[in-house]
Amino acid sequence: MSRDEDLLRALSDLVRSEDPWRDPRLDDLAAGRLSPDQEQALLRELGPNAPMVEAFRPFDARFKADLADQIAASMRASPSASARGGVRFLPRRAVVLGGAAATLAAAAALILLLRPHATPDDPVPPYELVVLGGDNIVRSAPETRQARTARLVPGSRLEVRLRPGHRVQGSVALRGAVVRGADIRPWLPATEVDPSGAIRVAGTREQLFAGLPDGEWTVVVAVGREHALPADVAELVRNQPSVPGDDASVRYESFRVMLTGAGNE
Amino acid sequence: MTIDGHRNPSVDELRRALNGDRSALRSVVDCLTPVIQVRVARALLRLTPVAYSSDIRQEVADLTQQVFLALFADQGKTLRSWDPDRGASLAGFVGLLAEREVISTMRTQSRNPWSEIPMDLPDLDRAAGASSHPEAGAASRQVLDEVWKRLQSRLTNRGVQMFQWLYVDGLSVGEVCTLTGLTEDAVHAWRSRLGRLVRDIAGEVMSDSLVAERTAQERTP
């Protein structure tokens, strides 16, 4: 072995020995194999870096079960899941949305129109719905697309993203409703739409569901050409198809929220 | 079976998961979650200054989720491309893809070192200079500490990351190509020039120590 190789090997050994994150006990921690005593020893050795150990603590069974559900849903959707729509639930905020959603101002309006030069009769692509937030994700019937419910206590944040399978040509609008049994009300969140046609709704429980009593509600949203959107919320809920067509000018998605803790059931 | 200390799903289990078997999918997720989590966490901690990682657990959770969805996208196209006969363990294969996903995601963020303007290779050459060959075999811990300190100060974060992958982690050129999207030639060039820079810095450090030693001897009555 050459002296250069000796030097590089020695230097690499040094770097390895000084990197606290290479400690194999962190693998054990993530795999749930580290005893409390071993963990305490690890924390002591990490000193000021100890808080970062949180990155390695094992995820619980619910996290993994939700993950498996998401994967199964995406695989069921089709080889090109994102192009055919589908629902993904992520626990709180997830991937960076990117700057596009912030390029247009939020509008607290039922209908938000974009690009008035758009061709009004073009079908819109299928949308993927991503719901992030809530203090817990409650799973009920795991095989259904609307299987999970975001639990929202006072102050909880929720973010809803609707992403088109491909860039939308023309203007799109969003109309929403919240439903519990026969109780159907309009959903009027502040909405951001980016030039690709992606839509984002975000806010606290109080901002998004002001005045709504505690309990489980289904949120139904329709995205599409303004002229094609249902005229009222009852029609919106009634029109929601179980199997969307390939050539639609309106796309429907839904998810559930469980509002708790406000004491106004 | 365990790999890297983690239980490894069997090939059959993986195949069944990819074919839609829910029980096998759960098992694969159980097995691979810690593998991906650790790889994501290490990559994040390496790429992100600790001071900015106030919500590190959430970042790791988000990215772990993202890696899984990427692995199973298009009916698991990426996972199906893993071939145990090629030698890479499933954990190694998945870990590499997890790290690539982190880098790809971090590229979009300003704190990502890969978004910085990289040090051009000619600059690296100039930094390497033409100092004398060190007596590497005699390099002491103190000398190595100093070499590492100077090396970090002369490289961008990208250069340090390259050194980590190529020398400290011992990744192959192909693996680094996978991680960075660079060509093999470019990675070979990095490897060669980093090696030369280390050698030259070590030469400087040894030379500085000799001068300091002589000065100390001359001052001794």
Short mmCIF file of C-alpha atoms in Angstrom, two decimals:
data_model
loop_
_atom_site.label_atom_id
_atom_site.label_comp_id
_atom_site.label_asym_id
_atom_site.label_seq_id
_atom_site.Cartn_x
_atom_site.Cartn_y
_atom_site.Cartn_z
CA MET A 1 0.00 0.00 0.00
CA SER A 2 1.38 3.43 -0.94
CA ARG A 3 2.05 6.21 1.51
CA ASP A 4 -0.78 8.20 -0.10
CA GLU A 5 -3.17 5.36 0.56
CA ASP A 6 -1.89 5.05 4.13
CA LEU A 7 -2.50 8.74 4.66
CA LEU A 8 -5.99 8.67 3.18
CA ARG A 9 -6.90 5.60 5.17
CA ALA A 10 -5.63 7.16 8.41
CA LEU A 11 -7.46 10.38 7.70
CA SER A 12 -10.67 8.52 6.87
CA ASP A 13 -10.37 6.54 10.09
CA LEU A 14 -9.97 9.76 12.01
CA VAL A 15 -13.02 11.34 10.37
CA ARG A 16 -15.07 8.22 11.06
CA SER A 17 -14.02 8.17 14.69
CA GLU A 18 -15.01 11.81 15.15
CA ASP A 19 -18.44 11.59 13.52
CA PRO A 20 -20.98 11.01 16.29
CA TRP A 21 -23.68 9.95 13.85
CA ARG A 22 -21.76 6.88 12.72
CA ASP A 23 -22.23 5.28 16.11
CA PRO A 24 -23.80 1.83 15.50
CA ARG A 25 -25.88 2.28 18.63
CA LEU A 26 -27.98 4.71 16.61
CA ASP A 27 -28.91 1.83 14.29
CA ASP A 28 -29.90 -0.15 17.36
CA LEU A 29 -31.94 2.77 18.65
CA ALA A 30 -33.88 3.07 15.39
CA ALA A 31 -34.49 -0.67 15.40
CA GLY A 32 -35.74 -0.54 19.00
CA ARG A 33 -32.89 -2.63 20.30
CA LEU A 34 -31.21 -0.15 22.61
CA SER A 35 -31.81 -0.59 26.33
CA PRO A 36 -32.58 2.48 28.47
CA ASP A 37 -29.14 2.22 30.09
CA GLN A 38 -27.41 2.05 26.73
CA GLU A 39 -29.45 4.99 25.54
CA GLN A 40 -28.49 7.05 28.55
CA ALA A 41 -24.85 6.27 27.94
CA LEU A 42 -25.22 7.27 24.30
CA LEU A 43 -26.88 10.55 25.24
CA ARG A 44 -24.11 11.36 27.70
CA GLU A 45 -21.46 10.71 25.08
CA LEU A 46 -23.23 12.82 22.48
CA GLY A 47 -23.22 15.80 24.83
CA PRO A 48 -24.57 18.88 23.08
CA ASN A 49 -25.61 16.77 20.08
CA ALA A 50 -27.91 14.64 22.22
CA PRO A 51 -31.16 16.35 21.12
CA MET A 52 -30.53 15.13 17.58
CA VAL A 53 -31.01 11.58 18.81
CA GLU A 54 -34.70 12.23 18.23
CA ALA A 55 -33.96 11.64 14.56
CA PHE A 56 -33.14 8.01 15.35
CA ARG A 57 -35.91 7.09 17.77
CA PRO A 58 -38.01 4.31 16.27
CA PHE A 59 -41.28 5.22 14.61
CA ASP A 60 -44.33 3.65 16.14
CA ALA A 61 -46.59 1.01 14.68
CA ARG A 62 -49.16 3.57 13.57
CA PHE A 63 -46.57 5.45 11.51
CA LYS A 64 -45.60 2.24 9.77
CA ALA A 65 -49.19 1.12 9.29
CA ASP A 66 -50.10 4.48 7.74
CA LEU A 67 -47.05 4.23 5.54
CA ALA A 68 -48.01 0.76 4.35
CA ASP A 69 -51.53 2.03 3.63
CA GLN A 70 -50.19 4.93 1.61
CA ILE A 71 -47.95 2.64 -0.39
CA ALA A 72 -50.77 0.18 -1.01
CA ALA A 73 -53.04 3.00 -2.10
CA SER A 74 -50.46 4.39 -4.47
CA MET A 75 -49.85 0.95 -5.95
CA ARG A 76 -53.54 0.27 -6.36
CA ALA A 77 -54.01 3.57 -8.11
CA SER A 78 -52.09 2.54 -11.23
CA PRO A 79 -48.59 2.54 -12.66
CA SER A 80 -48.85 6.29 -12.85
CA ALA A 81 -50.57 7.00 -9.61
CA SER A 82 -49.91 10.68 -9.60
CA ALA A 83 -51.54 11.08 -12.96
CA ARG A 84 -54.69 9.31 -11.91
CA GLY A 85 -55.26 11.00 -8.64
CA GLY A 86 -55.63 9.43 -5.23
CA VAL A 87 -55.46 10.35 -1.61
CA ARG A 88 -52.35 10.49 0.49
CA PHE A 89 -52.38 11.27 4.17
CA LEU A 90 -49.15 12.46 5.67
CA PRO A 91 -48.67 13.11 9.37
CA ARG A 92 -48.23 16.87 9.63
CA ARG A 93 -46.22 18.78 7.13
CA ALA A 94 -44.30 16.71 4.69
CA VAL A 95 -42.22 17.48 1.67
CA VAL A 96 -41.46 21.04 0.81
CA LEU A 97 -44.26 22.38 -1.32
CA GLY A 98 -42.02 24.68 -3.26
CA GLY A 99 -42.45 28.28 -4.05
CA ALA A 100 -45.16 27.94 -6.61
CA ALA A 101 -48.05 27.94 -4.18
CA ALA A 102 -46.90 31.18 -2.70
CA THR A 103 -46.81 32.98 -5.99
CA LEU A 104 -50.49 33.75 -5.95
CA ALA A 105 -52.23 35.49 -3.14
CA ALA A 106 -54.63 33.61 -0.96
CA ALA A 107 -58.25 34.40 -1.51
CA ALA A 108 -60.92 33.75 1.08
CA ALA A 109 -63.49 32.96 -1.52
CA LEU A 110 -65.53 30.00 -2.54
CA ILE A 111 -64.36 30.20 -6.10
CA LEU A 112 -60.93 31.26 -7.18
CA LEU A 113 -60.31 31.77 -10.83
CA LEU A 114 -56.98 31.69 -12.52
CA ARG A 115 -55.78 32.80 -15.86
CA PRO A 116 -58.93 34.17 -17.45
CA HIS A 117 -57.47 33.53 -20.89
CA ALA A 118 -57.92 29.81 -20.33
CA THR A 119 -59.89 27.55 -22.56
CA PRO A 120 -63.06 26.91 -20.61
CA ASP A 121 -64.13 23.54 -21.95
CA ASP A 122 -60.91 21.55 -21.62
CA PRO A 123 -61.14 18.59 -19.27
CA VAL A 124 -58.96 18.89 -16.18
CA PRO A 125 -56.51 16.13 -15.27
CA PRO A 126 -57.13 13.94 -12.26
CA TYR A 127 -55.97 15.50 -9.00
CA GLU A 128 -54.07 13.94 -6.15
CA LEU A 129 -55.27 14.95 -2.72
CA VAL A 130 -52.76 15.19 0.11
CA VAL A 131 -53.97 15.94 3.61
CA LEU A 132 -51.38 16.92 6.17
CA GLY A 133 -51.83 17.80 9.77
CA GLY A 134 -54.04 17.18 12.69
CA ASP A 135 -52.79 15.92 15.97
CA ASN A 136 -53.48 12.36 15.03
CA ILE A 137 -54.36 10.46 11.98
CA VAL A 138 -57.24 8.19 12.85
CA ARG A 139 -57.67 5.19 10.65
CA SER A 140 -61.00 3.52 10.36
CA ALA A 141 -61.66 1.33 7.34
CA PRO A 142 -58.19 1.06 5.90
CA GLU A 143 -59.20 -0.27 2.52
CA THR A 144 -61.15 2.75 1.44
CA ARG A 145 -59.73 5.86 -0.12
CA GLN A 146 -61.34 8.06 2.50
CA ALA A 147 -60.28 5.68 5.23
CA ARG A 148 -58.49 8.06 7.52
CA THR A 149 -59.53 10.99 9.52
CA ALA A 150 -57.45 13.95 10.61
CA ARG A 151 -58.20 14.75 14.23
CA LEU A 152 -58.29 18.47 14.91
CA VAL A 153 -58.37 19.95 18.37
CA PRO A 154 -58.56 23.71 18.89
CA GLY A 155 -55.43 25.26 17.41
CA SER A 156 -54.56 22.24 15.24
CA ARG A 157 -53.27 23.00 11.78
CA LEU A 158 -54.37 21.30 8.61
CA GLU A 159 -53.06 21.56 5.10
CA VAL A 160 -54.80 20.24 2.03
CA ARG A 161 -53.03 20.03 -1.30
CA LEU A 162 -54.62 19.19 -4.59
CA ARG A 163 -52.09 18.46 -7.26
CA PRO A 164 -53.02 17.89 -10.89
CA GLY A 165 -51.58 14.87 -12.66
CA HIS A 166 -50.14 17.29 -15.16
CA ARG A 167 -50.17 21.02 -15.70
CA VAL A 168 -53.68 22.33 -16.12
CA GLN A 169 -54.46 24.20 -19.30
CA GLY A 170 -56.89 26.94 -18.49
CA SER A 171 -58.59 28.29 -15.41
CA VAL A 172 -59.65 26.13 -12.53
CA ALA A 173 -61.77 26.83 -9.51
CA LEU A 174 -62.43 25.05 -6.26
CA ARG A 175 -65.72 24.55 -4.49
CA GLY A 176 -66.10 22.69 -1.22
CA ALA A 177 -68.62 21.35 1.24
CA VAL A 178 -68.55 19.79 4.68
CA VAL A 179 -71.00 17.00 5.30
CA ARG A 180 -72.29 15.14 8.35
CA GLY A 181 -75.34 13.10 7.64
CA ALA A 182 -77.97 15.39 6.21
CA ASP A 183 -76.09 18.45 7.42
CA ILE A 184 -74.35 19.89 4.35
CA ARG A 185 -72.59 23.24 4.54
CA PRO A 186 -70.35 25.17 2.18
CA TRP A 187 -66.62 24.99 2.90
CA LEU A 188 -65.06 28.39 2.34
CA PRO A 189 -61.35 28.22 3.11
CA ALA A 190 -58.68 30.65 2.00
CA THR A 191 -57.18 29.06 -1.10
CA GLU A 192 -53.92 29.37 -2.99
CA VAL A 193 -53.64 28.21 -6.56
CA ASP A 194 -50.43 28.09 -8.51
CA PRO A 195 -50.01 28.41 -12.26
CA SER A 196 -49.85 24.66 -12.73
CA GLY A 197 -53.34 24.33 -11.30
CA ALA A 198 -52.23 22.98 -7.93
CA ILE A 199 -54.35 24.17 -5.06
CA ARG A 200 -53.41 24.57 -1.42
CA VAL A 201 -55.60 25.20 1.56
CA ALA A 202 -53.98 25.66 4.95
CA GLY A 203 -54.92 26.99 8.33
CA THR A 204 -55.91 26.21 11.85
CA ARG A 205 -59.06 24.38 12.78
CA GLU A 206 -60.59 27.73 13.68
CA GLN A 207 -59.68 29.24 10.31
CA LEU A 208 -60.80 26.31 8.21
CA PHE A 209 -63.81 25.09 10.12
CA ALA A 210 -65.10 28.14 11.94
CA GLY A 211 -68.43 27.56 13.61
CA LEU A 212 -68.50 23.86 12.80
CA PRO A 213 -69.58 21.68 15.74
CA ASP A 214 -67.33 18.93 17.12
CA GLY A 215 -67.70 15.58 15.43
CA GLU A 216 -66.62 13.76 12.31
CA TRP A 217 -67.18 15.61 9.07
CA THR A 218 -66.50 14.69 5.49
CA VAL A 219 -64.98 17.41 3.41
CA VAL A 220 -65.84 17.15 -0.27
CA VAL A 221 -64.02 19.31 -2.78
CA ALA A 222 -64.62 19.80 -6.45
CA VAL A 223 -61.92 21.23 -8.70
CA GLY A 224 -62.58 22.12 -12.26
CA ARG A 225 -63.86 24.60 -14.78
CA GLU A 226 -65.94 27.25 -13.12
CA HIS A 227 -68.90 26.84 -15.43
CA ALA A 228 -68.91 23.11 -14.79
CA LEU A 229 -68.77 23.23 -11.00
CA PRO A 230 -71.94 22.26 -9.15
CA ALA A 231 -74.20 25.22 -8.53
CA ASP A 232 -74.67 24.51 -4.83
CA VAL A 233 -73.21 22.33 -2.13
CA ALA A 234 -76.03 19.80 -2.20
CA GLU A 235 -75.41 19.25 -5.87
CA LEU A 236 -71.68 19.06 -5.21
CA VAL A 237 -72.13 16.24 -2.71
CA ARG A 238 -74.71 14.50 -4.86
CA ASN A 239 -72.57 14.68 -7.98
CA GLN A 240 -69.47 13.22 -6.38
CA PRO A 241 -68.77 10.20 -8.54
CA SER A 242 -67.38 6.99 -7.15
CA VAL A 243 -65.27 6.41 -10.25
CA PRO A 244 -64.18 9.57 -12.02
CA GLY A 245 -64.11 9.50 -15.78
CA ASP A 246 -61.06 10.18 -17.88
CA ASP A 247 -62.58 13.17 -19.59
CA ALA A 248 -63.98 15.30 -16.81
CA SER A 249 -64.16 19.01 -16.40
CA VAL A 250 -64.60 18.61 -12.62
CA ARG A 251 -62.63 16.39 -10.27
CA TYR A 252 -63.91 15.37 -6.86
CA GLU A 253 -61.97 14.38 -3.78
CA SER A 254 -62.92 13.99 -0.16
CA PHE A 255 -61.41 13.40 3.25
CA ARG A 256 -62.58 13.32 6.83
CA VAL A 257 -61.83 15.47 9.80
CA MET A 258 -62.66 14.75 13.41
CA LEU A 259 -63.23 18.01 15.24
CA THR A 260 -62.82 17.59 18.99
CA GLY A 261 -62.22 19.60 22.10
CA ALA A 262 -64.25 22.69 21.32
CA GLY A 263 -67.17 21.50 23.44
CA ASN A 264 -69.78 22.52 20.88
CA GLU A 265 -71.06 19.19 19.67
CA MET B 1 -31.91 -12.70 8.24
CA THR B 2 -30.28 -9.46 9.33
CA ILE B 3 -28.30 -6.96 7.35
CA ASP B 4 -26.52 -4.03 8.91
CA GLY B 5 -28.15 -5.03 12.17
CA HIS B 6 -31.64 -4.78 10.75
CA ARG B 7 -33.97 -7.62 9.84
CA ASN B 8 -34.00 -7.94 6.10
CA PRO B 9 -37.12 -8.96 4.23
CA SER B 10 -36.73 -12.10 2.18
CA VAL B 11 -36.74 -11.84 -1.57
CA ASP B 12 -40.02 -13.72 -1.60
CA GLU B 13 -41.53 -11.35 0.94
CA LEU B 14 -40.43 -8.39 -1.13
CA ARG B 15 -41.87 -9.92 -4.27
CA ARG B 16 -45.19 -10.57 -2.57
CA ALA B 17 -45.27 -7.00 -1.25
CA LEU B 18 -44.66 -5.66 -4.73
CA ASN B 19 -47.50 -7.85 -5.99
CA GLY B 20 -49.91 -6.28 -3.55
CA ASP B 21 -49.82 -8.68 -0.59
CA ARG B 22 -50.73 -6.40 2.34
CA SER B 23 -49.22 -8.59 5.00
CA ALA B 24 -45.92 -8.80 3.14
CA LEU B 25 -46.02 -5.06 2.52
CA ARG B 26 -46.43 -4.38 6.23
CA SER B 27 -43.51 -6.66 6.93
CA VAL B 28 -41.31 -4.97 4.33
CA VAL B 29 -42.20 -1.56 5.74
CA ASP B 30 -41.41 -2.79 9.25
CA CYS B 31 -38.04 -4.12 8.15
CA LEU B 32 -36.97 -1.22 5.99
CA THR B 33 -38.21 1.68 8.09
CA PRO B 34 -35.24 1.70 10.49
CA VAL B 35 -32.81 1.23 7.59
CA ILE B 36 -34.24 4.20 5.72
CA GLN B 37 -34.72 6.27 8.85
CA VAL B 38 -31.10 5.93 9.91
CA ARG B 39 -29.80 6.68 6.46
CA VAL B 40 -32.05 9.70 6.12
CA ALA B 41 -31.12 10.95 9.58
CA ARG B 42 -27.41 10.63 8.96
CA ALA B 43 -27.66 12.34 5.59
CA LEU B 44 -29.73 15.16 7.06
CA LEU B 45 -27.39 15.67 9.97
CA ARG B 46 -24.46 15.70 7.64
CA LEU B 47 -26.05 18.11 5.19
CA THR B 48 -27.81 20.32 7.68
CA PRO B 49 -26.13 22.36 10.36
CA VAL B 50 -27.36 21.03 13.68
CA ALA B 51 -28.44 24.49 14.74
CA TYR B 52 -31.06 24.53 12.02
CA SER B 53 -32.41 21.09 12.74
CA SER B 54 -34.89 22.06 15.41
CA ASP B 55 -37.52 19.77 13.98
CA ILE B 56 -35.22 17.00 12.93
CA ARG B 57 -37.58 14.17 13.84
CA GLN B 58 -40.34 15.54 11.67
CA GLU B 59 -37.91 16.07 8.83
CA VAL B 60 -36.75 12.49 9.12
CA ALA B 61 -40.33 11.22 9.24
CA ASP B 62 -41.27 13.21 6.17
CA LEU B 63 -38.27 12.08 4.20
CA THR B 64 -38.61 8.47 5.28
CA GLN B 65 -42.15 8.54 3.99
CA GLN B 66 -41.00 10.19 0.79
CA VAL B 67 -38.32 7.55 0.23
CA PHE B 68 -40.83 4.72 0.64
CA LEU B 69 -43.25 6.27 -1.79
CA ALA B 70 -40.43 6.75 -4.28
CA LEU B 71 -39.32 3.13 -3.87
CA PHE B 72 -42.82 1.83 -4.56
CA ALA B 73 -43.77 4.36 -7.24
CA ASP B 74 -44.79 2.99 -10.62
CA GLN B 75 -45.66 -0.38 -9.14
CA GLY B 76 -42.37 -0.57 -7.30
CA LYS B 77 -40.25 -0.07 -10.38
CA THR B 78 -37.23 1.03 -8.33
CA LEU B 79 -37.43 -1.82 -5.85
CA ARG B 80 -37.93 -4.31 -8.65
CA SER B 81 -34.64 -3.15 -10.12
CA TRP B 82 -32.80 -4.50 -7.08
CA ASP B 83 -31.04 -7.73 -7.94
CA PRO B 84 -29.58 -9.67 -4.99
CA ASP B 85 -27.26 -11.46 -7.38
CA ARG B 86 -25.46 -8.21 -8.15
CA GLY B 87 -24.05 -8.20 -4.64
CA ALA B 88 -25.64 -5.16 -3.05
CA SER B 89 -27.73 -5.95 -0.01
CA LEU B 90 -31.29 -4.71 0.02
CA ALA B 91 -30.42 -2.48 2.97
CA GLY B 92 -27.46 -1.05 1.08
CA PHE B 93 -29.51 -0.55 -2.06
CA VAL B 94 -32.39 1.10 -0.26
CA GLY B 95 -30.01 3.14 1.90
CA LEU B 96 -28.29 4.57 -1.12
CA LEU B 97 -31.60 5.55 -2.67
CA ALA B 98 -32.67 7.07 0.63
CA GLU B 99 -29.57 9.22 0.72
CA ARG B 100 -30.11 10.25 -2.89
CA GLU B 101 -33.67 11.25 -2.07
CA VAL B 102 -32.46 13.41 0.81
CA ILE B 103 -29.91 15.11 -1.39
CA SER B 104 -32.44 15.63 -4.13
CA THR B 105 -34.89 17.19 -1.70
CA MET B 106 -32.29 19.31 0.00
CA ARG B 107 -31.15 20.65 -3.33
CA THR B 108 -34.28 22.74 -3.40
CA GLN B 109 -33.50 24.37 -0.10
CA SER B 110 -31.11 27.21 0.42
CA ARG B 111 -29.35 25.54 3.30
CA ASN B 112 -28.38 22.65 1.11
CA PRO B 113 -24.65 22.56 0.53
CA TRP B 114 -25.25 21.07 -2.91
CA SER B 115 -26.99 24.24 -3.95
CA GLU B 116 -23.83 26.20 -3.28
CA ILE B 117 -21.56 27.05 -6.13
CA PRO B 118 -19.17 24.14 -6.19
CA MET B 119 -15.46 24.64 -6.13
CA ASP B 120 -14.29 24.21 -9.69
CA LEU B 121 -11.88 21.42 -10.21
CA PRO B 122 -9.17 23.80 -11.51
CA ASP B 123 -9.54 25.75 -8.25
CA LEU B 124 -9.11 22.52 -6.38
CA ASP B 125 -5.98 21.87 -8.38
CA ARG B 126 -4.60 25.26 -7.45
CA ALA B 127 -5.48 24.66 -3.83
CA ALA B 128 -3.56 21.42 -3.96
CA GLY B 129 -0.45 23.30 -5.03
CA ALA B 130 2.83 21.51 -5.49
CA SER B 131 4.22 20.99 -2.04
CA SER B 132 6.49 18.13 -1.15
CA HIS B 133 5.34 14.58 -0.59
CA PRO B 134 4.60 13.90 3.07
CA GLU B 135 5.93 11.03 5.08
CA ALA B 136 2.42 9.73 5.44
CA GLY B 137 3.38 6.69 7.40
CA ALA B 138 4.57 8.88 10.20
CA ALA B 139 1.44 10.97 10.33
CA SER B 140 0.43 11.37 13.92
CA ARG B 141 -3.05 11.95 15.25
CA GLN B 142 -2.12 15.58 15.76
CA VAL B 143 -1.02 15.92 12.16
CA LEU B 144 -4.15 14.18 10.92
CA ASP B 145 -6.32 16.50 12.99
CA GLU B 146 -4.62 19.46 11.39
CA VAL B 147 -4.89 17.97 7.90
CA TRP B 148 -8.61 17.41 8.36
CA LYS B 149 -9.06 20.93 9.67
CA ARG B 150 -7.24 22.47 6.73
CA LEU B 151 -8.96 20.20 4.24
CA GLN B 152 -12.37 21.30 5.46
CA SER B 153 -11.35 24.94 5.32
CA ARG B 154 -10.27 24.62 1.68
CA LEU B 155 -13.25 22.69 0.42
CA THR B 156 -16.82 23.71 -0.07
CA ASN B 157 -19.40 21.61 1.73
CA ARG B 158 -19.76 19.76 -1.52
CA GLY B 159 -16.09 18.92 -1.55
CA VAL B 160 -16.23 17.70 2.04
CA GLN B 161 -19.25 15.57 1.17
CA MET B 162 -17.37 14.10 -1.77
CA PHE B 163 -14.46 13.25 0.49
CA GLN B 164 -16.85 11.60 2.94
CA TRP B 165 -18.44 9.46 0.26
CA LEU B 166 -15.32 8.52 -1.65
CA TYR B 167 -12.91 7.97 1.21
CA VAL B 168 -14.66 7.89 4.57
CA ASP B 169 -17.72 5.92 3.47
CA GLY B 170 -15.75 4.04 0.85
CA LEU B 171 -18.51 4.30 -1.75
CA SER B 172 -17.75 3.17 -5.25
CA VAL B 173 -17.57 5.64 -8.09
CA GLY B 174 -20.82 4.20 -9.42
CA GLU B 175 -22.56 4.74 -6.10
CA VAL B 176 -21.41 8.35 -5.97
CA CYS B 177 -22.67 8.80 -9.53
CA THR B 178 -26.04 7.51 -8.35
CA LEU B 179 -26.05 9.93 -5.46
CA THR B 180 -24.92 13.00 -7.32
CA GLY B 181 -25.88 12.50 -10.93
CA LEU B 182 -22.30 13.21 -11.94
CA THR B 183 -20.57 11.24 -14.65
CA GLU B 184 -18.01 8.60 -13.77
CA ASP B 185 -15.26 10.77 -15.23
CA ALA B 186 -16.28 13.67 -13.02
CA VAL B 187 -16.30 11.48 -9.92
CA HIS B 188 -12.93 10.00 -10.82
CA ALA B 189 -11.62 13.54 -11.20
CA TRP B 190 -12.94 14.45 -7.77
CA ARG B 191 -11.36 11.37 -6.28
CA SER B 192 -7.99 12.00 -7.81
CA ARG B 193 -7.85 15.68 -6.95
CA LEU B 194 -9.13 15.20 -3.42
CA GLY B 195 -6.42 12.63 -2.86
CA ARG B 196 -3.81 15.02 -4.17
CA LEU B 197 -5.13 17.86 -2.02
CA VAL B 198 -4.94 15.70 1.09
CA ARG B 199 -1.40 14.69 0.27
CA ASP B 200 -0.33 18.27 -0.27
CA ILE B 201 -2.00 19.54 2.88
CA ALA B 202 -0.32 16.78 4.83
CA GLY B 203 2.99 17.92 3.33
CA GLU B 204 2.35 21.46 4.48
CA VAL B 205 1.40 20.34 7.96
CA MET B 206 4.48 18.14 8.30
CA SER B 207 6.67 20.94 7.03
CA ASP B 208 5.11 23.42 9.46
CA SER B 209 5.67 21.01 12.34
CA LEU B 210 9.32 20.54 11.40
CA VAL B 211 9.86 24.30 11.28
CA ALA B 212 8.15 24.70 14.64
CA GLU B 213 10.27 21.89 16.08
CA ARG B 214 13.52 23.43 14.80
CA THR B 215 12.55 26.85 16.13
CA ALA B 216 11.81 25.34 19.51
CA GLN B 217 15.20 23.52 19.52
CA GLU B 218 17.05 26.70 18.58
CA ARG B 219 15.45 28.53 21.46
CA THR B 220 16.42 25.83 23.90
CA PRO B 221 19.65 26.87 25.70
#
